[in-house]
Amino acid sequence: MARLIEELRKLPGIGSKNAQRLAFHILRSNGEDAEALADAIRNLKAKLQLCSNCNNITDVDPCVYCASPTRNQRLVCVVEEPTNIATIEKTRSYNGVFHVLHGTLSPLHGVGPEHLRTGNLLARVSRGDVDEVILATSPTVEGEATAGYLADMLRPARVRVTRIATGVPAGSDIEYADEVTMSRALEGRREM
Ligand SMILES: [Zn+2]
């Protein structure tokens, strides 16, 4: 019991009291539920991987977006983290696919271009598989620097590169943008 409480306490937003409450809940639940929870946690680490095409976190490769026949595979929205995909999906106005960078440029923190996952994006574009790349990094200093870097990287490939509009408040993370704001930001995207 102490070990479970200790492990639960390491989760974000879970204090000692909550950890105890959760541990007692698991103790009182039937064996099947407890087993399902343990299985889900174990599978998360064992089965999840990055999509080889877009770097989204997935249990199948290619991921559901890259494998979808109903999505526009020639329209690619570049985001910082896998969680940003949910922000864009919530708008229900985007039918393209994604590319996940897993970070942004941050020279102050020693994060350079070599730390971003851009190789497979450049490969997709170079193969002629993409008509437009939408840069949907956050309107923060790091996000803007990353968008500028990507635009320069993609320019020789002669692909249309656009940047989401500043409907997303400057300096904020797109993760916290609501559906309407994000939808307008996508609609109002401009050439880079
Ligand atoms: Zn994918």
PDB file of C-alpha atoms and ligand atoms in Angstrom:
ATOM      1  CA  MET A   1       0.000   0.000   0.000  1.00  0.00           C
ATOM      2  CA  ALA A   2       2.771   2.433   0.940  1.00  0.00           C
ATOM      3  CA  ARG A   3       4.572   1.656  -2.299  1.00  0.00           C
ATOM      4  CA  LEU A   4       1.450   2.351  -4.387  1.00  0.00           C
ATOM      5  CA  ILE A   5       0.822   5.649  -2.567  1.00  0.00           C
ATOM      6  CA  GLU A   6       4.444   6.619  -3.129  1.00  0.00           C
ATOM      7  CA  GLU A   7       4.198   5.890  -6.873  1.00  0.00           C
ATOM      8  CA  LEU A   8       0.866   7.714  -7.276  1.00  0.00           C
ATOM      9  CA  ARG A   9       2.287  10.756  -5.496  1.00  0.00           C
ATOM     10  CA  LYS A  10       4.824  11.157  -8.306  1.00  0.00           C
ATOM     11  CA  LEU A  11       2.016  11.902 -10.803  1.00  0.00           C
ATOM     12  CA  PRO A  12       1.402  15.574 -11.679  1.00  0.00           C
ATOM     13  CA  GLY A  13      -1.348  17.196  -9.619  1.00  0.00           C
ATOM     14  CA  ILE A  14      -1.573  14.319  -7.124  1.00  0.00           C
ATOM     15  CA  GLY A  15      -0.718  15.266  -3.553  1.00  0.00           C
ATOM     16  CA  SER A  16      -0.388  12.890  -0.564  1.00  0.00           C
ATOM     17  CA  LYS A  17      -4.108  13.014   0.216  1.00  0.00           C
ATOM     18  CA  ASN A  18      -5.167  12.268  -3.338  1.00  0.00           C
ATOM     19  CA  ALA A  19      -2.600   9.495  -3.614  1.00  0.00           C
ATOM     20  CA  GLN A  20      -4.051   7.853  -0.498  1.00  0.00           C
ATOM     21  CA  ARG A  21      -7.609   8.270  -1.794  1.00  0.00           C
ATOM     22  CA  LEU A  22      -6.666   6.661  -5.128  1.00  0.00           C
ATOM     23  CA  ALA A  23      -4.790   3.814  -3.451  1.00  0.00           C
ATOM     24  CA  PHE A  24      -7.787   3.020  -1.204  1.00  0.00           C
ATOM     25  CA  HIS A  25     -10.090   3.196  -4.220  1.00  0.00           C
ATOM     26  CA  ILE A  26      -7.905   0.663  -6.046  1.00  0.00           C
ATOM     27  CA  LEU A  27      -7.784  -1.510  -2.889  1.00  0.00           C
ATOM     28  CA  ARG A  28     -11.591  -1.566  -2.692  1.00  0.00           C
ATOM     29  CA  SER A  29     -12.133  -2.088  -6.445  1.00  0.00           C
ATOM     30  CA  ASN A  30     -12.518  -5.593  -7.808  1.00  0.00           C
ATOM     31  CA  GLY A  31      -9.492  -7.494  -9.058  1.00  0.00           C
ATOM     32  CA  GLU A  32     -10.523  -7.078 -12.681  1.00  0.00           C
ATOM     33  CA  ASP A  33     -10.483  -3.260 -12.550  1.00  0.00           C
ATOM     34  CA  ALA A  34      -7.146  -3.185 -10.743  1.00  0.00           C
ATOM     35  CA  GLU A  35      -5.699  -5.600 -13.296  1.00  0.00           C
ATOM     36  CA  ALA A  36      -7.040  -3.477 -16.201  1.00  0.00           C
ATOM     37  CA  LEU A  37      -5.403  -0.370 -14.737  1.00  0.00           C
ATOM     38  CA  ALA A  38      -2.075  -2.136 -14.276  1.00  0.00           C
ATOM     39  CA  ASP A  39      -2.301  -3.534 -17.820  1.00  0.00           C
ATOM     40  CA  ALA A  40      -3.070  -0.139 -19.326  1.00  0.00           C
ATOM     41  CA  ILE A  41      -0.004   1.374 -17.641  1.00  0.00           C
ATOM     42  CA  ARG A  42       2.241  -1.509 -18.691  1.00  0.00           C
ATOM     43  CA  ASN A  43       1.001  -1.411 -22.305  1.00  0.00           C
ATOM     44  CA  LEU A  44       1.477   2.331 -22.503  1.00  0.00           C
ATOM     45  CA  LYS A  45       5.226   1.948 -22.216  1.00  0.00           C
ATOM     46  CA  ALA A  46       5.519  -1.378 -24.021  1.00  0.00           C
ATOM     47  CA  LYS A  47       3.339  -0.710 -27.077  1.00  0.00           C
ATOM     48  CA  LEU A  48       3.419   3.013 -27.734  1.00  0.00           C
ATOM     49  CA  GLN A  49       5.910   4.306 -30.260  1.00  0.00           C
ATOM     50  CA  LEU A  50       6.389   7.275 -32.567  1.00  0.00           C
ATOM     51  CA  CYS A  51       4.742   7.184 -35.995  1.00  0.00           C
ATOM     52  CA  SER A  52       7.577   6.791 -38.501  1.00  0.00           C
ATOM     53  CA  ASN A  53       5.856   9.253 -40.831  1.00  0.00           C
ATOM     54  CA  CYS A  54       4.801  12.092 -38.514  1.00  0.00           C
ATOM     55  CA  ASN A  55       6.253  11.373 -34.999  1.00  0.00           C
ATOM     56  CA  ASN A  56       2.800  11.269 -33.372  1.00  0.00           C
ATOM     57  CA  ILE A  57       2.602   8.907 -30.377  1.00  0.00           C
ATOM     58  CA  THR A  58       0.771   5.806 -31.561  1.00  0.00           C
ATOM     59  CA  ASP A  59       0.242   2.081 -30.971  1.00  0.00           C
ATOM     60  CA  VAL A  60       0.140   1.385 -34.723  1.00  0.00           C
ATOM     61  CA  ASP A  61       2.625   2.588 -37.329  1.00  0.00           C
ATOM     62  CA  PRO A  62       1.658   4.558 -39.394  1.00  0.00           C
ATOM     63  CA  CYS A  63      -0.656   6.368 -36.965  1.00  0.00           C
ATOM     64  CA  VAL A  64      -4.426   6.767 -37.509  1.00  0.00           C
ATOM     65  CA  TYR A  65      -3.976  10.170 -39.170  1.00  0.00           C
ATOM     66  CA  CYS A  66      -1.265   9.052 -41.583  1.00  0.00           C
ATOM     67  CA  ALA A  67      -3.248   5.903 -42.450  1.00  0.00           C
ATOM     68  CA  SER A  68      -6.563   7.696 -42.945  1.00  0.00           C
ATOM     69  CA  PRO A  69      -7.917   7.580 -46.510  1.00  0.00           C
ATOM     70  CA  THR A  70     -10.416  10.371 -45.759  1.00  0.00           C
ATOM     71  CA  ARG A  71      -7.859  12.945 -44.610  1.00  0.00           C
ATOM     72  CA  ASN A  72      -5.911  15.190 -46.971  1.00  0.00           C
ATOM     73  CA  GLN A  73      -2.452  13.614 -46.789  1.00  0.00           C
ATOM     74  CA  ARG A  74      -0.991  16.508 -48.820  1.00  0.00           C
ATOM     75  CA  LEU A  75      -1.786  19.122 -46.164  1.00  0.00           C
ATOM     76  CA  VAL A  76       0.544  18.871 -43.153  1.00  0.00           C
ATOM     77  CA  CYS A  77       0.140  20.840 -39.929  1.00  0.00           C
ATOM     78  CA  VAL A  78       3.375  21.057 -37.923  1.00  0.00           C
ATOM     79  CA  VAL A  79       2.946  21.134 -34.127  1.00  0.00           C
ATOM     80  CA  GLU A  80       5.333  21.163 -31.182  1.00  0.00           C
ATOM     81  CA  GLU A  81       3.963  18.274 -29.125  1.00  0.00           C
ATOM     82  CA  PRO A  82       1.571  15.334 -29.666  1.00  0.00           C
ATOM     83  CA  THR A  83      -0.934  17.006 -27.281  1.00  0.00           C
ATOM     84  CA  ASN A  84      -1.252  19.932 -29.744  1.00  0.00           C
ATOM     85  CA  ILE A  85      -2.942  17.582 -32.219  1.00  0.00           C
ATOM     86  CA  ALA A  86      -5.969  17.410 -29.885  1.00  0.00           C
ATOM     87  CA  THR A  87      -6.180  21.236 -29.849  1.00  0.00           C
ATOM     88  CA  ILE A  88      -6.376  21.298 -33.640  1.00  0.00           C
ATOM     89  CA  GLU A  89      -8.724  18.306 -33.857  1.00  0.00           C
ATOM     90  CA  LYS A  90     -11.157  20.056 -31.484  1.00  0.00           C
ATOM     91  CA  THR A  91     -11.764  22.745 -34.119  1.00  0.00           C
ATOM     92  CA  ARG A  92     -13.327  20.092 -36.406  1.00  0.00           C
ATOM     93  CA  SER A  93     -12.322  22.347 -39.299  1.00  0.00           C
ATOM     94  CA  TYR A  94      -8.992  20.719 -40.153  1.00  0.00           C
ATOM     95  CA  ASN A  95      -8.867  17.647 -42.375  1.00  0.00           C
ATOM     96  CA  GLY A  96      -5.171  17.408 -43.133  1.00  0.00           C
ATOM     97  CA  VAL A  97      -2.491  15.412 -41.337  1.00  0.00           C
ATOM     98  CA  PHE A  98       0.226  16.331 -38.845  1.00  0.00           C
ATOM     99  CA  HIS A  99       3.923  16.450 -38.102  1.00  0.00           C
ATOM    100  CA  VAL A 100       5.145  16.524 -34.490  1.00  0.00           C
ATOM    101  CA  LEU A 101       8.480  18.209 -33.715  1.00  0.00           C
ATOM    102  CA  HIS A 102       8.717  17.108 -30.055  1.00  0.00           C
ATOM    103  CA  GLY A 103      10.029  20.495 -28.979  1.00  0.00           C
ATOM    104  CA  THR A 104      10.898  24.003 -30.117  1.00  0.00           C
ATOM    105  CA  LEU A 105      14.168  25.763 -30.717  1.00  0.00           C
ATOM    106  CA  SER A 106      15.439  27.308 -27.516  1.00  0.00           C
ATOM    107  CA  PRO A 107      19.062  28.458 -27.758  1.00  0.00           C
ATOM    108  CA  LEU A 108      18.964  29.642 -24.125  1.00  0.00           C
ATOM    109  CA  HIS A 109      18.196  26.095 -23.011  1.00  0.00           C
ATOM    110  CA  GLY A 110      20.604  24.512 -25.455  1.00  0.00           C
ATOM    111  CA  VAL A 111      17.880  23.183 -27.774  1.00  0.00           C
ATOM    112  CA  GLY A 112      19.155  23.496 -31.339  1.00  0.00           C
ATOM    113  CA  PRO A 113      17.804  22.286 -34.700  1.00  0.00           C
ATOM    114  CA  GLU A 114      19.440  18.890 -34.155  1.00  0.00           C
ATOM    115  CA  HIS A 115      17.023  18.269 -31.251  1.00  0.00           C
ATOM    116  CA  LEU A 116      13.902  18.717 -33.386  1.00  0.00           C
ATOM    117  CA  ARG A 117      12.426  15.814 -35.330  1.00  0.00           C
ATOM    118  CA  THR A 118      12.405  17.290 -38.819  1.00  0.00           C
ATOM    119  CA  GLY A 119      14.081  14.589 -40.948  1.00  0.00           C
ATOM    120  CA  ASN A 120      10.891  12.748 -41.890  1.00  0.00           C
ATOM    121  CA  LEU A 121       9.053  16.048 -42.613  1.00  0.00           C
ATOM    122  CA  LEU A 122      11.792  17.101 -45.033  1.00  0.00           C
ATOM    123  CA  ALA A 123      11.660  13.623 -46.609  1.00  0.00           C
ATOM    124  CA  ARG A 124       7.877  13.832 -47.118  1.00  0.00           C
ATOM    125  CA  VAL A 125       8.151  17.263 -48.701  1.00  0.00           C
ATOM    126  CA  SER A 126      11.174  16.325 -50.835  1.00  0.00           C
ATOM    127  CA  ARG A 127       9.308  13.274 -52.196  1.00  0.00           C
ATOM    128  CA  GLY A 128       6.651  15.671 -53.500  1.00  0.00           C
ATOM    129  CA  ASP A 129       4.015  14.179 -51.151  1.00  0.00           C
ATOM    130  CA  VAL A 130       2.982  17.551 -49.683  1.00  0.00           C
ATOM    131  CA  ASP A 131       1.208  20.618 -51.163  1.00  0.00           C
ATOM    132  CA  GLU A 132       1.178  22.805 -48.055  1.00  0.00           C
ATOM    133  CA  VAL A 133       2.906  22.848 -44.675  1.00  0.00           C
ATOM    134  CA  ILE A 134       1.077  24.840 -41.989  1.00  0.00           C
ATOM    135  CA  LEU A 135       3.399  25.935 -39.172  1.00  0.00           C
ATOM    136  CA  ALA A 136       1.276  25.800 -36.019  1.00  0.00           C
ATOM    137  CA  THR A 137       3.985  26.299 -33.421  1.00  0.00           C
ATOM    138  CA  SER A 138       3.034  28.580 -30.507  1.00  0.00           C
ATOM    139  CA  PRO A 139       3.305  32.375 -30.898  1.00  0.00           C
ATOM    140  CA  THR A 140       6.087  32.434 -28.305  1.00  0.00           C
ATOM    141  CA  VAL A 141       9.706  33.480 -28.908  1.00  0.00           C
ATOM    142  CA  GLU A 142      10.667  29.795 -29.238  1.00  0.00           C
ATOM    143  CA  GLY A 143       7.671  28.953 -31.443  1.00  0.00           C
ATOM    144  CA  GLU A 144       8.335  31.865 -33.810  1.00  0.00           C
ATOM    145  CA  ALA A 145      12.036  30.996 -34.035  1.00  0.00           C
ATOM    146  CA  THR A 146      11.092  27.399 -34.833  1.00  0.00           C
ATOM    147  CA  ALA A 147       8.609  28.489 -37.524  1.00  0.00           C
ATOM    148  CA  GLY A 148      11.281  30.719 -39.093  1.00  0.00           C
ATOM    149  CA  TYR A 149      13.794  27.892 -39.058  1.00  0.00           C
ATOM    150  CA  LEU A 150      11.338  25.448 -40.672  1.00  0.00           C
ATOM    151  CA  ALA A 151      10.308  27.958 -43.351  1.00  0.00           C
ATOM    152  CA  ASP A 152      14.000  28.381 -44.289  1.00  0.00           C
ATOM    153  CA  MET A 153      14.519  24.612 -44.241  1.00  0.00           C
ATOM    154  CA  LEU A 154      11.523  23.967 -46.522  1.00  0.00           C
ATOM    155  CA  ARG A 155      12.073  26.857 -48.959  1.00  0.00           C
ATOM    156  CA  PRO A 156      14.371  24.937 -51.364  1.00  0.00           C
ATOM    157  CA  ALA A 157      11.712  22.203 -51.642  1.00  0.00           C
ATOM    158  CA  ARG A 158       9.305  24.723 -53.217  1.00  0.00           C
ATOM    159  CA  VAL A 159       6.354  23.711 -51.069  1.00  0.00           C
ATOM    160  CA  ARG A 160       3.710  26.201 -49.902  1.00  0.00           C
ATOM    161  CA  VAL A 161       4.567  27.153 -46.297  1.00  0.00           C
ATOM    162  CA  THR A 162       2.021  29.018 -44.168  1.00  0.00           C
ATOM    163  CA  ARG A 163       1.938  30.255 -40.576  1.00  0.00           C
ATOM    164  CA  ILE A 164      -1.197  30.221 -38.405  1.00  0.00           C
ATOM    165  CA  ALA A 165      -2.681  33.681 -37.781  1.00  0.00           C
ATOM    166  CA  THR A 166      -2.074  35.484 -34.518  1.00  0.00           C
ATOM    167  CA  GLY A 167      -5.613  34.740 -33.301  1.00  0.00           C
ATOM    168  CA  VAL A 168      -3.803  32.696 -30.697  1.00  0.00           C
ATOM    169  CA  PRO A 169      -2.682  35.344 -28.146  1.00  0.00           C
ATOM    170  CA  ALA A 170       0.994  36.210 -28.628  1.00  0.00           C
ATOM    171  CA  GLY A 171       3.230  34.599 -26.049  1.00  0.00           C
ATOM    172  CA  SER A 172       0.771  31.837 -25.189  1.00  0.00           C
ATOM    173  CA  ASP A 173       0.968  28.126 -25.836  1.00  0.00           C
ATOM    174  CA  ILE A 174      -1.400  26.789 -28.513  1.00  0.00           C
ATOM    175  CA  GLU A 175      -2.270  23.981 -26.110  1.00  0.00           C
ATOM    176  CA  TYR A 176      -4.495  26.460 -24.247  1.00  0.00           C
ATOM    177  CA  ALA A 177      -6.211  27.943 -27.311  1.00  0.00           C
ATOM    178  CA  ASP A 178      -9.955  27.335 -27.447  1.00  0.00           C
ATOM    179  CA  GLU A 179     -11.660  25.824 -30.519  1.00  0.00           C
ATOM    180  CA  VAL A 180     -12.891  29.119 -31.988  1.00  0.00           C
ATOM    181  CA  THR A 181      -9.525  30.854 -31.590  1.00  0.00           C
ATOM    182  CA  MET A 182      -7.664  27.897 -33.055  1.00  0.00           C
ATOM    183  CA  SER A 183     -10.142  27.589 -35.916  1.00  0.00           C
ATOM    184  CA  ARG A 184      -9.674  31.299 -36.797  1.00  0.00           C
ATOM    185  CA  ALA A 185      -5.904  30.963 -36.498  1.00  0.00           C
ATOM    186  CA  LEU A 186      -5.964  28.135 -39.043  1.00  0.00           C
ATOM    187  CA  GLU A 187      -8.344  29.939 -41.421  1.00  0.00           C
ATOM    188  CA  GLY A 188      -6.312  33.143 -41.284  1.00  0.00           C
ATOM    189  CA  ARG A 189      -2.966  31.479 -41.988  1.00  0.00           C
ATOM    190  CA  ARG A 190      -0.631  33.434 -44.253  1.00  0.00           C
ATOM    191  CA  GLU A 191       2.257  32.647 -46.582  1.00  0.00           C
ATOM    192  CA  MET A 192       5.725  32.637 -45.058  1.00  0.00           C
TER     193      MET A 192
HETATM  194 ZN    ZN B   1       1.536   9.570 -38.354  1.00  0.00          ZN
END
